[in-house]
Coordinates of C-alpha atoms in Angstrom, one line a residue:
M215 CA 0.0 0.0 0.0
G216 CA 2.8 2.5 1.0
L217 CA 4.7 1.7 -2.2
Y218 CA 1.6 2.2 -4.3
L219 CA 1.0 5.7 -2.7
V220 CA 4.6 6.7 -3.3
T221 CA 4.3 5.6 -6.9
Q222 CA 1.1 7.5 -7.4
I223 CA 2.4 10.7 -5.8
L224 CA 5.9 10.6 -7.3
P225 CA 5.7 8.9 -10.7
F226 CA 9.3 10.0 -11.6
H227 CA 12.4 7.9 -10.6
L228 CA 14.0 8.5 -7.1
P229 CA 17.1 7.0 -5.6
K230 CA 16.5 4.0 -3.4
P231 CA 17.3 5.7 -0.1
A232 CA 14.9 8.5 -0.8
A233 CA 12.2 6.1 -1.9
A234 CA 12.7 4.2 1.3
I235 CA 12.2 7.3 3.4
L236 CA 9.0 8.3 1.5
L237 CA 7.8 4.7 1.7
A238 CA 8.2 4.8 5.5
A239 CA 6.3 8.0 5.7
A240 CA 3.5 6.5 3.7
L241 CA 3.4 3.4 5.9
C242 CA 3.3 5.6 9.0
A243 CA 0.4 7.5 7.6
C244 CA -1.4 4.2 7.1
G245 CA -0.8 3.1 10.8
H246 CA 2.2 0.8 10.3
D247 CA 5.2 0.7 12.6
T248 CA 8.2 1.7 10.4
R249 CA 11.0 1.7 12.9
T250 CA 12.5 -1.6 11.8
H251 CA 12.2 -0.8 8.2
I252 CA 14.1 2.5 8.7
A253 CA 16.9 0.8 10.6
I254 CA 17.7 -1.9 8.0
G255 CA 19.9 -0.8 5.3
A256 CA 19.2 3.0 5.8
P257 CA 22.0 5.4 5.1
A258 CA 23.2 7.6 7.9
A259 CA 22.5 10.9 6.1
P260 CA 19.9 10.8 3.3
R261 CA 20.4 13.2 0.4
P262 CA 17.9 16.0 -0.1
I263 CA 15.2 15.3 -2.6
P264 CA 15.3 17.6 -5.6
M265 CA 11.8 19.0 -6.3
P266 CA 10.8 20.8 -9.5
S267 CA 10.0 24.6 -9.3
P268 CA 6.4 25.5 -9.3
A269 CA 5.0 26.5 -12.7
Y270 CA 2.8 29.3 -11.3
S271 CA 3.0 32.4 -9.2
V272 CA 0.5 34.1 -6.9
V273 CA 0.0 37.9 -7.1
I274 CA -1.8 39.5 -4.2
P275 CA -3.1 42.9 -5.3
V276 CA -2.5 45.8 -3.0
P277 CA -5.3 48.4 -3.2
A278 CA -4.2 52.0 -3.8
P279 CA -4.6 54.2 -0.8
T280 CA -7.9 56.1 -0.7
P281 CA -7.2 59.8 -1.4
R282 CA -8.1 62.1 1.5
P283 CA -10.8 64.5 0.6
I284 CA -9.7 68.1 0.2
R285 CA -11.2 70.2 2.9
A286 CA -12.9 73.4 2.0
P287 CA -11.1 76.6 3.0
E288 CA -12.0 77.6 6.6
A289 CA -12.2 81.3 5.8
L290 CA -14.8 80.6 3.1
V291 CA -16.8 78.4 5.4
S292 CA -16.9 81.2 8.0
N293 CA -17.8 83.9 5.5
I294 CA -20.6 82.0 3.9
S295 CA -22.1 81.1 7.4
M296 CA -21.8 84.8 8.4
L297 CA -23.5 86.1 5.3
T298 CA -26.5 83.8 5.9
R299 CA -26.7 84.4 9.6
N300 CA -26.7 88.2 9.2
F301 CA -29.4 88.1 6.5
N302 CA -33.1 88.6 7.5
G303 CA -34.9 86.0 5.3
R304 CA -35.1 82.4 4.3
V305 CA -31.9 82.0 2.4
G306 CA -29.7 79.1 1.2
I307 CA -26.2 79.3 -0.2
A308 CA -24.0 76.6 -1.8
V309 CA -20.5 76.8 -3.3
R310 CA -19.0 73.8 -5.1
S311 CA -15.4 73.6 -6.2
I312 CA -15.5 71.9 -9.5
D313 CA -11.7 71.2 -9.5
Q314 CA -11.3 69.9 -5.9
G315 CA -14.7 68.6 -5.1
W316 CA -15.4 70.3 -1.8
T317 CA -18.8 72.1 -1.0
V318 CA -19.4 74.9 1.3
D319 CA -23.1 75.5 2.1
S320 CA -25.3 77.3 4.6
N321 CA -29.0 76.0 4.5
G322 CA -27.9 74.2 1.3
D323 CA -30.3 71.4 1.9
I324 CA -33.6 73.3 2.2
R325 CA -35.9 73.5 -0.7
L326 CA -36.5 77.0 -2.0
P327 CA -38.4 78.5 -4.9
Q328 CA -36.5 78.5 -8.1
Q329 CA -38.7 80.6 -10.4
S330 CA -36.9 81.3 -13.6
V331 CA -33.8 79.4 -12.4
S332 CA -35.9 76.4 -13.6
K333 CA -35.3 77.6 -17.2
L334 CA -31.9 75.9 -16.9
W335 CA -33.5 72.5 -16.8
V336 CA -35.7 73.2 -19.8
A337 CA -32.6 74.3 -21.8
M338 CA -30.7 71.1 -20.7
T339 CA -33.6 68.9 -21.7
V340 CA -33.8 70.6 -25.1
L341 CA -30.0 70.1 -25.6
D342 CA -30.3 66.5 -24.5
Y343 CA -32.9 66.0 -27.1
R344 CA -30.5 67.6 -29.6
D345 CA -27.7 65.3 -28.5
S346 CA -29.9 62.2 -29.1
G347 CA -31.0 63.5 -32.5
R348 CA -34.6 64.2 -31.6
L349 CA -34.4 67.9 -32.6
R350 CA -32.1 70.4 -34.2
L351 CA -31.5 74.0 -33.1
E352 CA -32.4 75.0 -36.6
D353 CA -35.9 73.4 -36.4
P354 CA -38.5 76.1 -37.3
V355 CA -41.1 77.2 -34.8
V356 CA -43.9 79.7 -35.1
L357 CA -45.1 81.7 -32.1
T358 CA -48.6 83.0 -32.0
K359 CA -50.7 84.9 -29.4
D360 CA -51.9 81.5 -28.1
D361 CA -48.3 81.1 -26.8
F362 CA -48.4 84.1 -24.5
T363 CA -47.8 83.4 -20.8
L364 CA -47.3 85.9 -18.0
F365 CA -45.0 88.6 -16.8
H366 CA -41.7 89.0 -18.6
Q367 CA -42.1 88.0 -22.3
P368 CA -40.4 90.5 -24.5
V369 CA -40.9 88.2 -27.5
A370 CA -44.6 89.2 -27.4
A371 CA -43.7 92.5 -29.2
L372 CA -42.5 90.5 -32.2
I373 CA -45.7 88.4 -32.6
K374 CA -47.9 89.9 -35.3
G375 CA -50.9 88.6 -37.2
D376 CA -49.2 85.6 -38.8
G377 CA -47.1 84.9 -35.8
Y378 CA -43.4 85.2 -35.2
H379 CA -41.3 82.7 -37.3
T380 CA -38.2 81.6 -35.4
T381 CA -36.1 78.5 -34.5
I382 CA -35.5 76.3 -31.4
G383 CA -32.1 77.9 -31.1
E384 CA -33.4 81.4 -30.9
L385 CA -36.1 80.4 -28.3
L386 CA -33.3 78.9 -26.2
H387 CA -31.2 82.0 -26.4
R388 CA -34.1 84.3 -25.5
A389 CA -35.2 82.1 -22.7
L390 CA -31.8 82.0 -21.0
T391 CA -30.4 85.5 -21.8
M392 CA -33.7 87.5 -21.4
S393 CA -35.6 85.1 -19.1
D394 CA -38.5 85.2 -21.6
N395 CA -41.3 83.2 -20.2
T396 CA -43.1 82.7 -23.5
C397 CA -40.0 81.3 -25.2
N398 CA -39.3 79.0 -22.3
D399 CA -42.9 77.6 -22.2
R400 CA -42.8 77.0 -26.0
L401 CA -39.6 75.0 -25.6
L402 CA -41.2 73.1 -22.7
R403 CA -44.1 72.0 -24.9
Y404 CA -41.8 71.2 -27.8
V405 CA -39.9 68.5 -25.7
G406 CA -43.1 67.1 -24.1
G407 CA -44.0 69.2 -21.1
P408 CA -42.9 69.1 -17.5
A409 CA -42.7 65.2 -17.5
A410 CA -39.8 65.4 -20.0
V411 CA -37.8 67.8 -17.8
R412 CA -38.5 65.8 -14.7
D413 CA -37.3 62.7 -16.5
F414 CA -34.1 64.5 -17.4
I415 CA -33.5 65.5 -13.8
R416 CA -34.1 62.0 -12.7
R417 CA -31.9 60.3 -15.3
K418 CA -29.0 62.6 -14.7
G419 CA -29.2 62.2 -10.9
L420 CA -29.5 65.9 -10.2
G421 CA -30.9 65.4 -6.7
D422 CA -33.4 67.5 -4.9
I423 CA -34.6 69.6 -7.8
R424 CA -38.3 69.9 -8.5
F425 CA -39.8 71.1 -11.8
G426 CA -43.2 72.9 -11.6
P427 CA -46.2 72.7 -13.9
G428 CA -45.2 75.6 -16.2
E429 CA -45.4 79.3 -15.9
K430 CA -49.1 79.8 -16.2
L431 CA -50.2 77.3 -13.6
L432 CA -47.3 78.0 -11.2
Q433 CA -47.9 81.8 -11.1
S434 CA -51.7 81.5 -10.9
A435 CA -51.4 79.2 -7.9
T436 CA -48.9 81.4 -6.2
A437 CA -51.3 84.3 -6.5
G438 CA -54.3 82.3 -5.4
L439 CA -56.0 82.2 -8.8
E440 CA -57.0 79.5 -11.3
W441 CA -55.6 80.1 -14.7
K442 CA -57.7 81.6 -17.5
P443 CA -56.5 82.2 -21.0
E444 CA -57.4 85.9 -20.8
F445 CA -54.7 86.4 -18.1
A446 CA -52.0 86.3 -20.8
F447 CA -53.1 89.6 -22.3
G448 CA -52.5 93.1 -21.0
N449 CA -52.7 93.4 -17.2
A450 CA -55.6 91.0 -16.8
F451 CA -53.7 88.8 -14.5
T452 CA -52.6 91.7 -12.3
R453 CA -56.2 93.0 -12.1
A454 CA -57.6 89.7 -11.1
R455 CA -55.0 89.2 -8.5
A456 CA -55.7 92.7 -7.0
R457 CA -59.4 91.8 -6.7
L458 CA -58.6 88.8 -4.4
P459 CA -59.1 89.3 -0.6
Q460 CA -55.8 89.9 1.1
T461 CA -56.2 86.9 3.3
A462 CA -56.6 84.7 0.2
R463 CA -53.4 86.1 -1.3
I464 CA -51.4 85.7 1.9
Q465 CA -52.6 82.1 2.3
A466 CA -51.6 81.3 -1.3
F467 CA -48.2 83.0 -0.9
E468 CA -47.4 81.2 2.3
R469 CA -48.4 77.8 0.8
Y470 CA -46.0 78.4 -2.1
V471 CA -43.1 79.5 0.1
A472 CA -43.6 76.6 2.5
D473 CA -43.7 73.9 -0.2
P474 CA -42.8 75.3 -3.6
P475 CA -43.7 72.9 -6.5
D476 CA -40.6 74.3 -8.3
G477 CA -38.5 74.1 -5.2
A478 CA -34.8 73.0 -5.2
A479 CA -32.0 72.7 -2.7
P480 CA -29.1 75.2 -3.4
E481 CA -26.6 72.3 -2.9
A482 CA -28.4 70.2 -5.5
I483 CA -28.3 73.1 -8.0
A484 CA -24.6 73.7 -7.4
G485 CA -23.9 70.0 -7.9
A486 CA -25.9 70.0 -11.2
L487 CA -23.9 73.0 -12.5
A488 CA -20.7 71.3 -11.5
K489 CA -21.8 68.2 -13.5
L490 CA -22.6 70.5 -16.4
K491 CA -19.1 72.1 -16.3
R492 CA -17.4 68.7 -16.1
G493 CA -19.3 67.5 -19.2
E494 CA -21.3 64.9 -17.4
L495 CA -24.8 66.1 -18.6
L496 CA -24.5 66.9 -22.3
S497 CA -22.2 66.5 -25.3
K498 CA -19.2 68.9 -25.4
D499 CA -20.8 71.0 -28.1
S500 CA -24.0 71.3 -26.2
T501 CA -22.2 72.0 -22.9
D502 CA -20.1 74.7 -24.5
L503 CA -23.2 76.2 -26.1
L504 CA -25.1 76.3 -22.8
I505 CA -22.3 77.8 -20.7
G506 CA -21.6 80.3 -23.4
T507 CA -25.3 81.4 -23.5
M508 CA -25.3 81.7 -19.7
E509 CA -22.3 84.0 -20.0
S510 CA -24.2 86.3 -22.3
S511 CA -27.1 86.6 -20.0
K512 CA -28.6 90.2 -19.8
T513 CA -30.4 89.7 -16.5
G514 CA -29.3 90.3 -12.9
K515 CA -26.4 92.6 -13.7
Q516 CA -26.2 93.6 -10.0
R517 CA -26.8 90.3 -8.4
M518 CA -23.7 87.9 -8.3
H519 CA -22.5 89.4 -11.6
G520 CA -21.9 92.8 -9.9
A521 CA -18.9 91.4 -7.9
V522 CA -17.2 89.4 -10.6
P523 CA -13.7 91.0 -11.0
A524 CA -12.0 91.7 -14.3
G525 CA -10.4 88.6 -15.9
W526 CA -13.0 86.2 -14.4
S527 CA -15.8 84.6 -16.4
F528 CA -19.3 84.1 -15.1
G529 CA -22.4 82.4 -16.6
H530 CA -25.6 82.5 -14.7
K531 CA -29.4 82.3 -14.5
T532 CA -31.6 84.4 -12.3
G533 CA -35.0 83.9 -10.9
T534 CA -37.5 86.3 -9.4
G535 CA -40.9 85.5 -7.9
Q536 CA -44.1 87.5 -7.1
D537 CA -44.1 90.3 -4.5
L538 CA -46.5 90.5 -1.7
G539 CA -46.0 93.8 0.1
S540 CA -42.3 94.0 0.9
R541 CA -41.8 90.2 0.5
T542 CA -40.6 88.3 -2.6
A543 CA -41.3 84.6 -3.1
G544 CA -38.0 83.7 -4.7
Y545 CA -35.0 86.0 -5.5
N546 CA -32.2 83.9 -6.9
D547 CA -29.0 83.8 -8.9
V548 CA -27.1 80.6 -9.7
G549 CA -24.1 80.1 -12.0
L550 CA -20.5 79.1 -12.9
L551 CA -17.7 81.3 -11.8
M552 CA -14.3 80.7 -13.6
A553 CA -11.0 82.2 -12.4
P554 CA -8.1 83.3 -14.6
D555 CA -6.0 80.5 -13.1
G556 CA -8.4 77.9 -14.3
H557 CA -10.2 77.1 -11.1
S558 CA -14.1 77.1 -11.4
Y559 CA -16.9 77.2 -8.9
A560 CA -20.6 76.4 -9.1
I561 CA -22.6 78.8 -6.9
A562 CA -26.3 79.0 -5.9
V563 CA -27.7 81.8 -3.8
M564 CA -31.4 81.5 -3.2
I565 CA -33.6 83.7 -1.2
G566 CA -36.9 82.0 -0.7
D567 CA -38.7 84.8 1.3
T568 CA -37.5 88.1 2.6
P569 CA -38.6 91.6 3.4
K570 CA -35.1 92.9 2.6
S571 CA -34.7 95.6 -0.1
I572 CA -33.4 94.7 -3.5
P573 CA -30.0 96.4 -2.9
E574 CA -29.6 94.4 0.3
R575 CA -30.4 91.2 -1.6
Q576 CA -27.8 92.1 -4.2
A577 CA -25.3 92.9 -1.5
L578 CA -25.7 89.3 -0.1
M579 CA -25.2 87.8 -3.5
Q580 CA -22.1 89.9 -4.3
G581 CA -20.7 89.1 -0.9
V582 CA -20.8 85.4 -1.7
V583 CA -18.8 86.0 -4.9
M584 CA -16.3 88.3 -3.1
A585 CA -15.8 85.5 -0.5
V586 CA -15.2 82.9 -3.3
V587 CA -12.8 85.2 -5.1
A588 CA -10.9 86.0 -1.9
S589 CA -10.6 82.3 -1.1
N590 CA -9.3 81.5 -4.5
N591 CA -6.7 84.2 -4.2
G592 CA -5.4 82.7 -1.0
G593 CA -7.5 84.7 1.4
Q594 CA -6.5 88.1 0.0
S595 CA -9.2 90.8 0.1
L596 CA -10.5 92.4 -3.0
A597 CA -9.7 96.0 -3.7
S598 CA -13.1 96.5 -5.3
A599 CA -16.1 94.3 -6.0
G600 CA -18.0 96.7 -8.1
R601 CA -21.0 96.7 -5.8
S602 CA -23.9 98.8 -6.7
T603 CA -27.1 99.7 -4.9
A604 CA -29.1 100.4 -8.0
P605 CA -32.3 98.3 -7.9
E606 CA -33.0 95.9 -10.7
R607 CA -35.4 93.0 -11.4

């Protein structure tokens, strides 16, 4: 039995002494007493058994060390906190470093009214359709008086008897640079309505960002009214709102501010803008087009834009809600701030409800930009921020 085992395990030829030793080991393993067998004819010092080298090697992977997250500058954290703390109103601020990944926020997780900031998500959905071949910016569109919405719609002056003949690209440009509500709503219908925009937000993982029912329904509900087509002409909407009892207006206003159907968290908006800048949402061509259009915006010159120093680039989108007395339901500015040294930041400053004056709101927004610029410059203070107290909407 022992000889059989040795033969099966070592089929190659071994010297007799070595075979004897292995045979003894095999017999021992089988329960035999091998002492006599070892003593008879066994050499005093058996030679070592040469064994073939293994034909394989084992590689144990060593994981790379996890990089330590870069901490946000302490001075910026302190400044953003101070700006929020000293402001009388419901305000949220978020700053995201696109290069280093850190975020500084104060009330960055609370959901605040977006108002026209939501035009960004319509524009992204349009460009996403373009990237997938479902539309072209050159596609023709005709605007008629049936397309009128509410409030700011400068394109209405161009709509005559046979309508205004334009393109998807021009509607996109007007919606973003002039915050034209009619152009934005026409784009929204072109891509399939609010459900298409909500689907884009969900697919791209943009986080806590809601998209409302469209300008007409959103503004009517905020005022405490039900939409009627005649509200789109002249000042019919304003007159109907003025006829409401004050208690009804206050209740509708409070409902909207407490739970806005177009609400979004500043931190989520800053994160979405960072994704846009990194090219994670759209093709390179569409990304460049959108950011370039944001940089040519004509709205909110004294909001964040008023503190952008020479040599820096800034592309943004503003949003302004309805007033009730001295209060405003949504006064916002969000955008991308790019430094001459290549560093870039996504910033969202959202004022959900405040009695503060417009110059004071602008000063808050400019203060955020000043803090970011100073942090990027190693904590140095700015000689001038270009701050203005001229009111604007």
